[in-house]
Coordinates of C-alpha atoms and ligand atoms in Angstrom, one line a residue:
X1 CA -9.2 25.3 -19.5
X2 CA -9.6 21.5 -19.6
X3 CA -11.8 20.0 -17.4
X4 CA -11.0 16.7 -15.7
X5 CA -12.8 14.6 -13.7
X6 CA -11.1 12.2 -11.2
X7 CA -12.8 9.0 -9.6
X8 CA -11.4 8.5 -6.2
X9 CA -9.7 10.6 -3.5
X10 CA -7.6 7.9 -2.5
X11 CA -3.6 8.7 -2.4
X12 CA -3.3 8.6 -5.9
X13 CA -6.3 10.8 -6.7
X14 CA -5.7 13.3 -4.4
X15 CA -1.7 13.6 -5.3
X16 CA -2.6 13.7 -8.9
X17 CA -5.5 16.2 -8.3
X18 CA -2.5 18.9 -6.4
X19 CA -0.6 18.0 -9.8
X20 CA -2.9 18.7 -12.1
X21 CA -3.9 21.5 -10.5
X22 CA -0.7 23.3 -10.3
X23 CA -0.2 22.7 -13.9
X24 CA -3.4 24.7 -14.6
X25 CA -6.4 22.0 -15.6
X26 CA -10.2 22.1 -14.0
X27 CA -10.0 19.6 -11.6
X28 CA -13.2 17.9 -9.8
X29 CA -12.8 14.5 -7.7
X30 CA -15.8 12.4 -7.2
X31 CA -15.3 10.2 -4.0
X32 CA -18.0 7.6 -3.2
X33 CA -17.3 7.6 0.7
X34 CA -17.9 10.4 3.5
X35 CA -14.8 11.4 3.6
X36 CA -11.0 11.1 1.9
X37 CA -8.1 9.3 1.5
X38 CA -9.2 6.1 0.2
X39 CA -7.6 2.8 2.1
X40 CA -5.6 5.4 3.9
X41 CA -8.8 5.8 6.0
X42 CA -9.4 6.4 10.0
X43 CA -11.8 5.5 12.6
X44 CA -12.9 7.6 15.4
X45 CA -14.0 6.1 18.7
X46 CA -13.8 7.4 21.8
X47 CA -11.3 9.4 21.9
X48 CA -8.9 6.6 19.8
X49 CA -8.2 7.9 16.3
X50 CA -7.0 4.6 14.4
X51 CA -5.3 4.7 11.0
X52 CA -7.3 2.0 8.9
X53 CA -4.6 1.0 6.1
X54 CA -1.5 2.5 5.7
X55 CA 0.8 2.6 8.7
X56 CA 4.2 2.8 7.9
X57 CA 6.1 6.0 6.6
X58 CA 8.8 4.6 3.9
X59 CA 10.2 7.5 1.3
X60 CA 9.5 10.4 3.5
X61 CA 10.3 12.7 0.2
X62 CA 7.9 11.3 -2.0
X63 CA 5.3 12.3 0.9
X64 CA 6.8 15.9 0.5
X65 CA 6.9 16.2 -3.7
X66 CA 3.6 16.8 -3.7
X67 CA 3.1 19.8 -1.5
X68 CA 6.2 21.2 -3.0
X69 CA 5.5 20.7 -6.4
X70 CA 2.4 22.3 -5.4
X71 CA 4.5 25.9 -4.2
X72 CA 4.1 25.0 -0.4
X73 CA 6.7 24.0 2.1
X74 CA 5.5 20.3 3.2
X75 CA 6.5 21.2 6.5
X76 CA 3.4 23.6 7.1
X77 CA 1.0 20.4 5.9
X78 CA 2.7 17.1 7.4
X79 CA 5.0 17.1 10.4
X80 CA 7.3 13.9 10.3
X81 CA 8.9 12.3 12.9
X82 CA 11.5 9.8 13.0
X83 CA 10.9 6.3 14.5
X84 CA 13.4 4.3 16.1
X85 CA 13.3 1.6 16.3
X86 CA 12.0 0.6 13.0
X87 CA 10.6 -2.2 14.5
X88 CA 10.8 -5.4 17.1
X89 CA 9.9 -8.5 16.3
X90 CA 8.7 -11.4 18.3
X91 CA 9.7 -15.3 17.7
X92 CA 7.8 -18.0 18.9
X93 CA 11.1 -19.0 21.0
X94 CA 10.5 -15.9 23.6
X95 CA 13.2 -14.0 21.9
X96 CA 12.6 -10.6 20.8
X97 CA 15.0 -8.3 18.1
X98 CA 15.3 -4.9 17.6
X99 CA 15.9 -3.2 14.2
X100 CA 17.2 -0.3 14.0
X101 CA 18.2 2.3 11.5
X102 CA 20.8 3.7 13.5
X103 CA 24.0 2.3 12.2
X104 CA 25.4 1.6 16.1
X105 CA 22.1 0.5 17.4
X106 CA 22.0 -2.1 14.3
X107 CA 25.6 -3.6 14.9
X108 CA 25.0 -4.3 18.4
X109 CA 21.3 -6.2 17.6
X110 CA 23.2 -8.3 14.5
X111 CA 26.2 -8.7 16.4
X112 CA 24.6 -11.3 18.3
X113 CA 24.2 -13.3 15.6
X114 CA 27.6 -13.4 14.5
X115 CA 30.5 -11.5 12.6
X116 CA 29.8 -13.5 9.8
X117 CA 26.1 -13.0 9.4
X118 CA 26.4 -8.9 10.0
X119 CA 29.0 -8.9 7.3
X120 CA 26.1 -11.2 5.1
X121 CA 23.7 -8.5 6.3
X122 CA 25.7 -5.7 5.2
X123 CA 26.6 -7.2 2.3
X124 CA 22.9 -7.6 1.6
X125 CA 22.1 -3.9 2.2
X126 CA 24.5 -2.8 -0.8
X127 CA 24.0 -5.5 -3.3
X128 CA 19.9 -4.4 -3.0
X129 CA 21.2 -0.8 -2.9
X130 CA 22.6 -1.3 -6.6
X131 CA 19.4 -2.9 -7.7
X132 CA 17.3 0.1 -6.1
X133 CA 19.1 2.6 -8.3
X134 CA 18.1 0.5 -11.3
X135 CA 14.7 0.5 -10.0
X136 CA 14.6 4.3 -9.6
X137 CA 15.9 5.5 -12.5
X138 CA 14.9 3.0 -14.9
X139 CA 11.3 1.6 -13.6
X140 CA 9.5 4.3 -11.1
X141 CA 10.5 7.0 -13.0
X142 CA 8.5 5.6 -16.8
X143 CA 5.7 4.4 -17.9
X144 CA 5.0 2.6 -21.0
X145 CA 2.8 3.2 -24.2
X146 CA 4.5 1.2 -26.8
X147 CA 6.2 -2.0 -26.8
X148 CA 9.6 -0.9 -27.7
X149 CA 9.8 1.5 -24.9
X150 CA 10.3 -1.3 -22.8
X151 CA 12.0 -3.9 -25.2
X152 CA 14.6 -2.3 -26.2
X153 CA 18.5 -3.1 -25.1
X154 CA 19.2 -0.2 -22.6
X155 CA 16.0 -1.1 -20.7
X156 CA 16.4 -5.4 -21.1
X157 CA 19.4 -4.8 -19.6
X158 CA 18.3 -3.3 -16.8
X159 CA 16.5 -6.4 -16.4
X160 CA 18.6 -8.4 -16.3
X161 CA 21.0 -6.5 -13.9
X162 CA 18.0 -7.2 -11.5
X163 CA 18.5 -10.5 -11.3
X164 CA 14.6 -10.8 -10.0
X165 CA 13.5 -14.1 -11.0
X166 CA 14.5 -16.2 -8.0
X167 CA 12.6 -15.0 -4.5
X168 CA 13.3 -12.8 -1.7
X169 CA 13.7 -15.1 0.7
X170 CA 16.7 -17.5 -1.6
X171 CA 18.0 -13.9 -2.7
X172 CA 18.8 -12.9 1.1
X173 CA 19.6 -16.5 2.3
X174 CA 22.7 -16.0 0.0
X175 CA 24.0 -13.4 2.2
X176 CA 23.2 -14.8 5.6
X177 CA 21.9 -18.0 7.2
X178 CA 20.4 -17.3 10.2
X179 CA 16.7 -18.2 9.7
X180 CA 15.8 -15.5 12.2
X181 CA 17.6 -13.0 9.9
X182 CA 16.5 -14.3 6.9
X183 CA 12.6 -13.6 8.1
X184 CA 13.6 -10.2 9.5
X185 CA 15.2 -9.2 5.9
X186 CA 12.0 -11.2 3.6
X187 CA 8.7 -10.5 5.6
X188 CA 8.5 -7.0 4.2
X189 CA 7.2 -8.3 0.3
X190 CA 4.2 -8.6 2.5
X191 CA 3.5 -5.1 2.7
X192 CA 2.4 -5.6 -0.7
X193 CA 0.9 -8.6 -0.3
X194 CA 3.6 -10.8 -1.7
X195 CA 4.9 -13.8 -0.7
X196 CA 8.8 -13.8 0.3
X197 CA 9.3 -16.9 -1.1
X198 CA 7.6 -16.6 -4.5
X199 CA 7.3 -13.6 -4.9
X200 CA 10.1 -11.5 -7.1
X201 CA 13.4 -11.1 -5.4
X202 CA 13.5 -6.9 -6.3
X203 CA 11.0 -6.9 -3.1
X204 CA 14.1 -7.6 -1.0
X205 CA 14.2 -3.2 -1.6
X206 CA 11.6 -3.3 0.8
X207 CA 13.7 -3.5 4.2
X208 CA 16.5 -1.8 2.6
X209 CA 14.7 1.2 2.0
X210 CA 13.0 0.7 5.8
X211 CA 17.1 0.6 6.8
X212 CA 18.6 2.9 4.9
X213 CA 15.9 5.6 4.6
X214 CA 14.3 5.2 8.0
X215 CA 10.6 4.5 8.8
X216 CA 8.9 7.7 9.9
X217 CA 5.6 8.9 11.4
X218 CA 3.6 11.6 10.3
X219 CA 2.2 13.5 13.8
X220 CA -1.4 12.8 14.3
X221 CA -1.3 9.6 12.1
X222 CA -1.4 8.7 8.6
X223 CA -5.0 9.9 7.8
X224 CA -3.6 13.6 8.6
X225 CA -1.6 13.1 5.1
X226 CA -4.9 12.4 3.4
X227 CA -6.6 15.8 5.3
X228 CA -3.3 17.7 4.7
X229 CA -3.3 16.7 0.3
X230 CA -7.1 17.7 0.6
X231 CA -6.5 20.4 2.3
X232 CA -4.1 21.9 -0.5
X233 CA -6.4 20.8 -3.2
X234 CA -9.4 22.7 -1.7
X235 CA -6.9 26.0 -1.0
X236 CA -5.8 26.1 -4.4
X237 CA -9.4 25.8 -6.1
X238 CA -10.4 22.1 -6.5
X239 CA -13.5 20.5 -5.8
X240 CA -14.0 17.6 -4.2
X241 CA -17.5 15.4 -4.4
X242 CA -18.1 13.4 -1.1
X243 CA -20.6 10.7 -0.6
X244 CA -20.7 10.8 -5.0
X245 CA -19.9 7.1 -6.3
X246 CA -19.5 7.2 -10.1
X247 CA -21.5 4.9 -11.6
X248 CA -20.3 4.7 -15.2
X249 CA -17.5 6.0 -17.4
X250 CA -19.2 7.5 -20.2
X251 CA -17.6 7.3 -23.8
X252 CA -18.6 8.2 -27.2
X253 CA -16.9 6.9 -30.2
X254 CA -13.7 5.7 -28.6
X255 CA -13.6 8.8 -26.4
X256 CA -14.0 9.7 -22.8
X257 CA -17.2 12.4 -22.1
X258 CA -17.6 12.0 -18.7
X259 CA -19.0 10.2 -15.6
X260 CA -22.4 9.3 -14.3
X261 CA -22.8 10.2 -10.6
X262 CA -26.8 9.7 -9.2
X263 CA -28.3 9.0 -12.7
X264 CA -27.0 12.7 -13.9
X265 CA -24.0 12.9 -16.3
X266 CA -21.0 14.9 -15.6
X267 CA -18.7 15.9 -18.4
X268 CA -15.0 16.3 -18.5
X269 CA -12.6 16.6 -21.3
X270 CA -10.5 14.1 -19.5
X271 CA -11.2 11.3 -16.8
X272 CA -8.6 10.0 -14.8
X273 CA -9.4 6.7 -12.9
X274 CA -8.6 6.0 -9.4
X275 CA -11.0 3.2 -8.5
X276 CA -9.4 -0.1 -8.1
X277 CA -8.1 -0.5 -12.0
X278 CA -9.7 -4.0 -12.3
X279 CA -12.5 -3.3 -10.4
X280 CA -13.4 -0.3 -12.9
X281 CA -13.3 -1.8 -15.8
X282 CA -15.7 -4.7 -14.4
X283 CA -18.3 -2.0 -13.3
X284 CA -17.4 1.3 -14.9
X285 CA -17.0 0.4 -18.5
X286 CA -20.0 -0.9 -19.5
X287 CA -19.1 -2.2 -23.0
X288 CA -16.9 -5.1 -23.5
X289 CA -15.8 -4.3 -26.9
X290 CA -13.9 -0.9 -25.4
X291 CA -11.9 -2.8 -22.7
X292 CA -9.1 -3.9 -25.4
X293 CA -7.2 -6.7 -23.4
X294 CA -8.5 -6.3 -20.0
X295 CA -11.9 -8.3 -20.3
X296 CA -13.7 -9.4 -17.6
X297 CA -12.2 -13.1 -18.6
X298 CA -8.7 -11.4 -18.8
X299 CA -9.1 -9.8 -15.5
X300 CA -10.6 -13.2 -13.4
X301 CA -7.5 -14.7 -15.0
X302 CA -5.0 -12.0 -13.4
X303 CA -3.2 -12.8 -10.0
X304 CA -4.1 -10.7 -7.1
X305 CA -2.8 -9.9 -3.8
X306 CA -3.1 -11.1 -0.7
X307 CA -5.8 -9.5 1.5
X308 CA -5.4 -8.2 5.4
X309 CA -7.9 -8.9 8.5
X310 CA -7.3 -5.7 10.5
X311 CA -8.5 -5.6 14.2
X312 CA -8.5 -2.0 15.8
X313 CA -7.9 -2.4 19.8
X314 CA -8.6 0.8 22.0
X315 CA -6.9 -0.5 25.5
X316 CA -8.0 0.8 29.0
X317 CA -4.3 0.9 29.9
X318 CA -0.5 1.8 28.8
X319 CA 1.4 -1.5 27.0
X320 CA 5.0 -1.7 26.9
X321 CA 5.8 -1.9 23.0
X322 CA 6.8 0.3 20.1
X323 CA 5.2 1.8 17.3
X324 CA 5.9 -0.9 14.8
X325 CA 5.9 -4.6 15.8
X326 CA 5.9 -8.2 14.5
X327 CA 4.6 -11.0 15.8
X328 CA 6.1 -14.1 13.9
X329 CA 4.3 -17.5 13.6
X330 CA 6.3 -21.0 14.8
X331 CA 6.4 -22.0 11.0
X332 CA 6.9 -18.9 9.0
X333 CA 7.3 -20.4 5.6
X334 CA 3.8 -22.9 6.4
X335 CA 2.0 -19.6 7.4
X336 CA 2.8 -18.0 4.2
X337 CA 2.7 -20.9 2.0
X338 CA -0.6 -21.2 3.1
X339 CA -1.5 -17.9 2.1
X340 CA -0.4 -18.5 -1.6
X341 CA -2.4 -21.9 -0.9
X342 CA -6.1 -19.7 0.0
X343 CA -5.8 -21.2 3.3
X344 CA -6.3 -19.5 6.3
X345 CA -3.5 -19.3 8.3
X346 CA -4.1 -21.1 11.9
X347 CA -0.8 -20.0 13.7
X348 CA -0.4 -16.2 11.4
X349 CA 2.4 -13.4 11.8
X350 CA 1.0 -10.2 12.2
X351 CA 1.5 -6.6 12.5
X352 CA 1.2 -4.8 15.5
X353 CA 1.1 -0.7 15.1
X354 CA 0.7 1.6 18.0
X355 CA 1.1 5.0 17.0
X356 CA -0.2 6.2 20.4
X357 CA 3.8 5.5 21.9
X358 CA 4.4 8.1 20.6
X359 CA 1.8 10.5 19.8
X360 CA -0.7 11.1 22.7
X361 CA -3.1 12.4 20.6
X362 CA -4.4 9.9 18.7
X363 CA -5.2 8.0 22.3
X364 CA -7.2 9.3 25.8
X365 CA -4.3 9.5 28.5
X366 CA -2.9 6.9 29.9
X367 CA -4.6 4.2 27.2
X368 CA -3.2 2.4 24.3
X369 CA -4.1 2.3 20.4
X370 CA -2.7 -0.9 18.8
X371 CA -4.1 -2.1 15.2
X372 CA -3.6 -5.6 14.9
X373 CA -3.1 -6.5 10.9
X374 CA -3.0 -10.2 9.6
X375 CA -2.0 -11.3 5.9
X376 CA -5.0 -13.0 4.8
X377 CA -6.1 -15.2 1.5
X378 CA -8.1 -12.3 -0.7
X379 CA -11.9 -13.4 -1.9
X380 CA -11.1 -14.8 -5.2
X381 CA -11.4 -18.0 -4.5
X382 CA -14.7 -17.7 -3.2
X383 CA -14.3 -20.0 0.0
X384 CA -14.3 -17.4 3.0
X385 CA -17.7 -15.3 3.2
X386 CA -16.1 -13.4 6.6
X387 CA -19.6 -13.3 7.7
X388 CA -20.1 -12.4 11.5
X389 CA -19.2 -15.7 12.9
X390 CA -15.6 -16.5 11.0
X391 CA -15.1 -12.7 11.8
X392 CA -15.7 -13.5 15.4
X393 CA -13.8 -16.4 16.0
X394 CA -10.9 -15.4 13.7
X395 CA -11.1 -12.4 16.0
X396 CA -10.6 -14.4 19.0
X397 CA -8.0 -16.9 18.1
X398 CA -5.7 -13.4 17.2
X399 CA -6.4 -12.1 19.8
X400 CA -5.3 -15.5 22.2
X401 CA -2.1 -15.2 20.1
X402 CA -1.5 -11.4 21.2
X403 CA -1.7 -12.6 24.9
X404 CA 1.0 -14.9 24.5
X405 CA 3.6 -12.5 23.5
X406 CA 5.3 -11.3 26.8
X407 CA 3.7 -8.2 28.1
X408 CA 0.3 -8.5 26.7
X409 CA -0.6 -11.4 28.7
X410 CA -3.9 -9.0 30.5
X411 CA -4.9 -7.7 26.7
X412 CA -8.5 -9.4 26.6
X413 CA -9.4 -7.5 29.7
X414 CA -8.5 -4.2 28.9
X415 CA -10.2 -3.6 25.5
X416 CA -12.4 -0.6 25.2
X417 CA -12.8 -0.5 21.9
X418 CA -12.5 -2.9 19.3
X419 CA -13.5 -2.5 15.6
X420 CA -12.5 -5.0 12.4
X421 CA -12.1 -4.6 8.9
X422 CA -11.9 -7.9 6.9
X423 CA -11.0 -8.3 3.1
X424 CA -14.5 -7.9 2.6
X425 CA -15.4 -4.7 4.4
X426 CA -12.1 -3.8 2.4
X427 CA -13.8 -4.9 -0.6
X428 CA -16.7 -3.1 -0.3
X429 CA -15.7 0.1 1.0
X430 CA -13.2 1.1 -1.1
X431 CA -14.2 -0.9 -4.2
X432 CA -11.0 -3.2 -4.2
X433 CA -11.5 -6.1 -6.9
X434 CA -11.8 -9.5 -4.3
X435 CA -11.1 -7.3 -0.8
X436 CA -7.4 -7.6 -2.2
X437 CA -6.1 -5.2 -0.2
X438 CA -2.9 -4.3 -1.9
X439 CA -4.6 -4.7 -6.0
X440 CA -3.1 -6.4 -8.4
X441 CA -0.5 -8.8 -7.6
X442 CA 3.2 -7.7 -8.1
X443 CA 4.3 -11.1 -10.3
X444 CA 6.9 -10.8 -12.7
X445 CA 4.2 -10.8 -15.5
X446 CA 2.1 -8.0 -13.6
X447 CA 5.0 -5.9 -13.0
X448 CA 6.5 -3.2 -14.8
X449 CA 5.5 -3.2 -18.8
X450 CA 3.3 -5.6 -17.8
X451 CA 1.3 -4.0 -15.4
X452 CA -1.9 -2.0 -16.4
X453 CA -0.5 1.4 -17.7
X454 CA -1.5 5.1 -17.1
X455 CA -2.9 5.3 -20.5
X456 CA -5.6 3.5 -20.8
X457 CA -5.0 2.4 -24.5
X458 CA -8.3 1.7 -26.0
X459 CA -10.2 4.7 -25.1
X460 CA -9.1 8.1 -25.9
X461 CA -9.0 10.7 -22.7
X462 CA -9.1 8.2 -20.1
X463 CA -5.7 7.0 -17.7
X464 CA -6.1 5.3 -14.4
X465 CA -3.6 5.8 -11.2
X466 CA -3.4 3.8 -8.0
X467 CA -2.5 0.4 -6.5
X468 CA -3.0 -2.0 -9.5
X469 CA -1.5 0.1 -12.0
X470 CA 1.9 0.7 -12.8
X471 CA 4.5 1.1 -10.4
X472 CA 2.4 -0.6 -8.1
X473 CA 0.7 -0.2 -4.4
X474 CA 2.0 1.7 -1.3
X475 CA 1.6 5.5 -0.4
X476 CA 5.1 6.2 -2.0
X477 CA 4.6 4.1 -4.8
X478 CA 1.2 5.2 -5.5
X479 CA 2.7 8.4 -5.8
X480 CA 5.1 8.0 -8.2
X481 CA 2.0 6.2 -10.3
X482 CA -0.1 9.5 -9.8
X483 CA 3.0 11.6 -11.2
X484 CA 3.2 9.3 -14.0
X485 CA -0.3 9.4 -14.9
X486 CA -0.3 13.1 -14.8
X487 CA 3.2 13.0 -16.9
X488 CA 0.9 10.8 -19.8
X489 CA -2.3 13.3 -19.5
X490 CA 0.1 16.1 -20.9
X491 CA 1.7 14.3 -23.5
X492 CA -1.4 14.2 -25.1
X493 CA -2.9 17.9 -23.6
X494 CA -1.8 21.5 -22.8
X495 CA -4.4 23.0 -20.6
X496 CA -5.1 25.7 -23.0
X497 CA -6.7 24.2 -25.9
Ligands
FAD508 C1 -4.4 -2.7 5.7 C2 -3.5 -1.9 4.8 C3 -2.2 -1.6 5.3 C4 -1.3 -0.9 4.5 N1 -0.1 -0.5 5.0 C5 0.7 0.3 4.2 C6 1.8 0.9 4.8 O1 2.1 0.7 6.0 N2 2.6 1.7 4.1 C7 2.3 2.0 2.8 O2 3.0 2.8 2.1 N3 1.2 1.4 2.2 C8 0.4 0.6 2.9 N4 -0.8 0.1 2.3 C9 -1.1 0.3 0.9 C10 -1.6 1.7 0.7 O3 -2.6 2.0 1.6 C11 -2.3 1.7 -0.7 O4 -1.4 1.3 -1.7 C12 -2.7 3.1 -1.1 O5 -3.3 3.8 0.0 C13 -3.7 3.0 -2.2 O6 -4.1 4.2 -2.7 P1 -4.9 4.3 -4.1 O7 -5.0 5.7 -4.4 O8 -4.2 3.5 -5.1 O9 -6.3 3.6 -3.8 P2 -7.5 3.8 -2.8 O10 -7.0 4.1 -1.5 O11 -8.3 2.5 -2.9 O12 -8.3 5.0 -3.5 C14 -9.3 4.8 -4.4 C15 -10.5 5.7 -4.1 O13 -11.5 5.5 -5.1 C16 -12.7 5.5 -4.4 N5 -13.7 4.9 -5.3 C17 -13.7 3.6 -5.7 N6 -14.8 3.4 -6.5 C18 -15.3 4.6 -6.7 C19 -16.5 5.1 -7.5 N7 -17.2 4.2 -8.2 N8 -16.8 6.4 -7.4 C20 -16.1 7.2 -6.6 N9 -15.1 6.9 -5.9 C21 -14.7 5.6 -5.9 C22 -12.5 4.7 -3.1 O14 -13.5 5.0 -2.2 C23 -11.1 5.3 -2.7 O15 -11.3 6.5 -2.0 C24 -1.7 -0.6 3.2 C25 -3.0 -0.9 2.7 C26 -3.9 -1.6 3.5 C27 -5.2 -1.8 3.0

């Protein structure tokens, strides 16, 4: 049976691990932290169980595959819920909006704009709906090893029926005008970390997916998707390494051999990467002259995402708000021009999450959980050491912001708990190249082909999966990358030989 060894229990590891499994390989994961699930990580304080990255339930099926490719019904591991609404947002005018994926709820909330925008709106919805499908079947679905696979005429045209290179936000201002509209269809690239108005226009699949396929919430939080994959790995014969940080991916004449974990070496027929793909290759492959194109000058030249300051509130008392929120700043297109610029935005939207309106168990009775996140500039630049006092007073200035939305006016005096994670606790717990929280940045020219592959070319046995490789970061997405990297590990293997 072949043996492999994978770096990382984050999404991608764990998902691929249940894969690999089920198709019949030796599977061992060595995680460096205490515990799994990568960014999709919780605190425990008490009695408030916060979910530390990922928040928001987008694809629910692609959360399923996994179990059931595994021979399990997903039901008995995850139990999904349905939220509604998606989401409200707050404008700096006082007004609030509710989105809804319920078709009637929807109307009513974009009637008040106008006929003319909800017919832009709707219009919207199916021209990105076309463009999804292309994105499904031709890009999520593939990865790459040879040049031709991706230029070649069926796939170029695919391209070009994407019509991606203008941005999100001048993409959606075709179909309506409203500027409140036009933020509440664009913001969404920034759960990648991408800027709506630079970033590719194909992001606009974002909210349609959030419409058309709902936003759920998995009971308990989002860490109980980490414990439920680990869980399955565990019942079905894996082993998982805690507290074990790989220090080294060993090679030997242009092969993989193993890993080195505490000084000792650890062999494996095959090694499969989930660590941060850039920052691996800066710290895990020791030799230069084995990295092919991604050097360490290659790599400081590649774009990377923006970065999130999270703030985890434990409140003394009930709040009136929903599970999903946004708060959005006076200037929207200054905020995040300003993130694009390494600035640190001074009036920021945010994200407001507080799964405990509608679970009670991830709260005491009768108290609130909200997690505050805020796009941020990532490290690269070198200008923000988040050191205790910009923690502190970035803390605060947030935190004045949240009591100026209607209803939280008393926030301040309530807080029980209160934990933060910046880009560089980001950074350093989860090895993420510059505390950029969402990897590699989703340009045109780090997308797709172009995108750092399953396969890692230049070394024979070793493939990467997660948020800076190919498809790109988010629990769905990183999904369909761990499928894909397992798809490339048995074009070159049968378990048998
Ligand atoms: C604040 C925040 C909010 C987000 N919100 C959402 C959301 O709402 N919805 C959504 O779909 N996505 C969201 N995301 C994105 C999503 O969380 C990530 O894309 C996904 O979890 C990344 O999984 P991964 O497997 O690629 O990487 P990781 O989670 O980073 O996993 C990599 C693992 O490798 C381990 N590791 C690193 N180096 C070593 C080493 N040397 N030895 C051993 N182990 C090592 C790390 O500890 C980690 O466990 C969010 C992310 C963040 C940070």
């Amino acid at each position: 049976m072949k043996k492999v060894i994978i770096i990382g229990a984050g999404v991608a590891g764990l998902s691929a691990a249940i894969r690999l499994k089920t198709l019949g390989f030796d599977v061992e994961i060595y995680e460096k932290n205490e515990k799994v699930g990568g960014r999709m990580f919780s605190i425990e304080e008490r009695g408030f169980k916060f979910d530390v990255g990922p928040t928001i339930v987008m694809m629910p099926d692609f959360y399923k595959e996994v179990f059931s490719f595994s021979g399990v019904n997903p039901d008995d591991y995850i139990k999904m819920v349905q939220v509604d609404p998606l989401n409200v947002i707050h404008f700096q005018d006082g007004t609030s909006v509710r989105v809804s994926s319920n078709l009637p709820k929807l109307m009513s909330e974009l009637e008040q704009f106008g006929m003319k925008e909800t017919d832009g709106y709707l219009a919207y919805l199916a021209d990105v709906y076309e463009r999804y499908a292309i994105v499904k079947e031709t890009f999520l679905d593939k990865s790459y090893r040879k040049p031709r696979e991706f230029f070649n005429p069926k796939t170029l045209h695919s391209v070009l029926k994407l019509r991606t290179l203008n941005s999100a936000y001048s993409s959606i201002s075709k179909f309506v005008k409203d500027e409140k509209l036009r933020q509440i269809l664009s913001f969404q690239t920034l759960y990648i970390g991408v800027s709506p108005f630079s970033g590719p226009s194909i992001y606009t699949i974002i909210p349609m997916i959030e419409l058309l396929y709902g936003v759920w919430y998995i009971q308990g939080g989002m860490y109980q998707m980490a414990k439920a994959m680990e869980r399955r790995f565990i019942e079905m014969g894996g082993k998982i390494r805690l507290n074990s940080p790989v220090d080294e991916i060993l090679t030997l004449s242009g092969k993989v051999t193993g890993v080195l974990v505490n000084n000792k070496p650890i062999y494996s027929d095959i090694v499969l990467c989930n660590a941060d793909f850039p920052w691996a290759l800066n710290n895990l492959i020791k030799d230069d002259n084995i990295k092919g194109k991604y050097v360490p000058k290659k790599l400081d030249k590649m774009d990377y995402a923006a970065s999130s300051f999270v703030i985890y509130l434990g409140l003394k008392k009930k709040y009136k708000t929903s599970v999903h929120a946004i708060r959005f700043a006076k200037n929207f297109k200054q905020n995040i021009d300003e993130l694009d610029k390494d600035i640190l935005p001074d009036d920021p939207s945010f994200y407001m999450y507080s799964p405990s309106q509608i679970d009670s168990s991830v709260a005491p009775d009768n108290k609130e959980l909200i997690y505050v996140l805020v796009p941020v500039p990532n490290m690269k630049s070198g200008q923000f050491e988040w050191d205790f006092g910009m923690t502190e007073s970035y803390k605060d200035k947030i935190i004045d912001l949240i009591e100026k939305i209607p209803g939280f006016e008393d926030i301040k005096a309530n807080i029980e708990v209160l934990k933060i994670y910046t880009p560089k606790t980001y950074g350093y717990k989860f090895n993420l190249e510059h505390g950029a929280t969402f990897g590699l940045k989703p340009t045109l020219l780090q997308s797709v082909y172009f995108r750092p592959q399953p396969k890692f070319k230049t070394i024979e046995n070793l493939y990467f999966t997660g948020s800076s490789t190919h498809p790109g970061a988010g629990v769905p997405i990183v999904m369909a990358g761990a499928k894909l990297a397992v798809n490339e590990i048995l074009k070159d293997h049968t378990t048998h030989e």
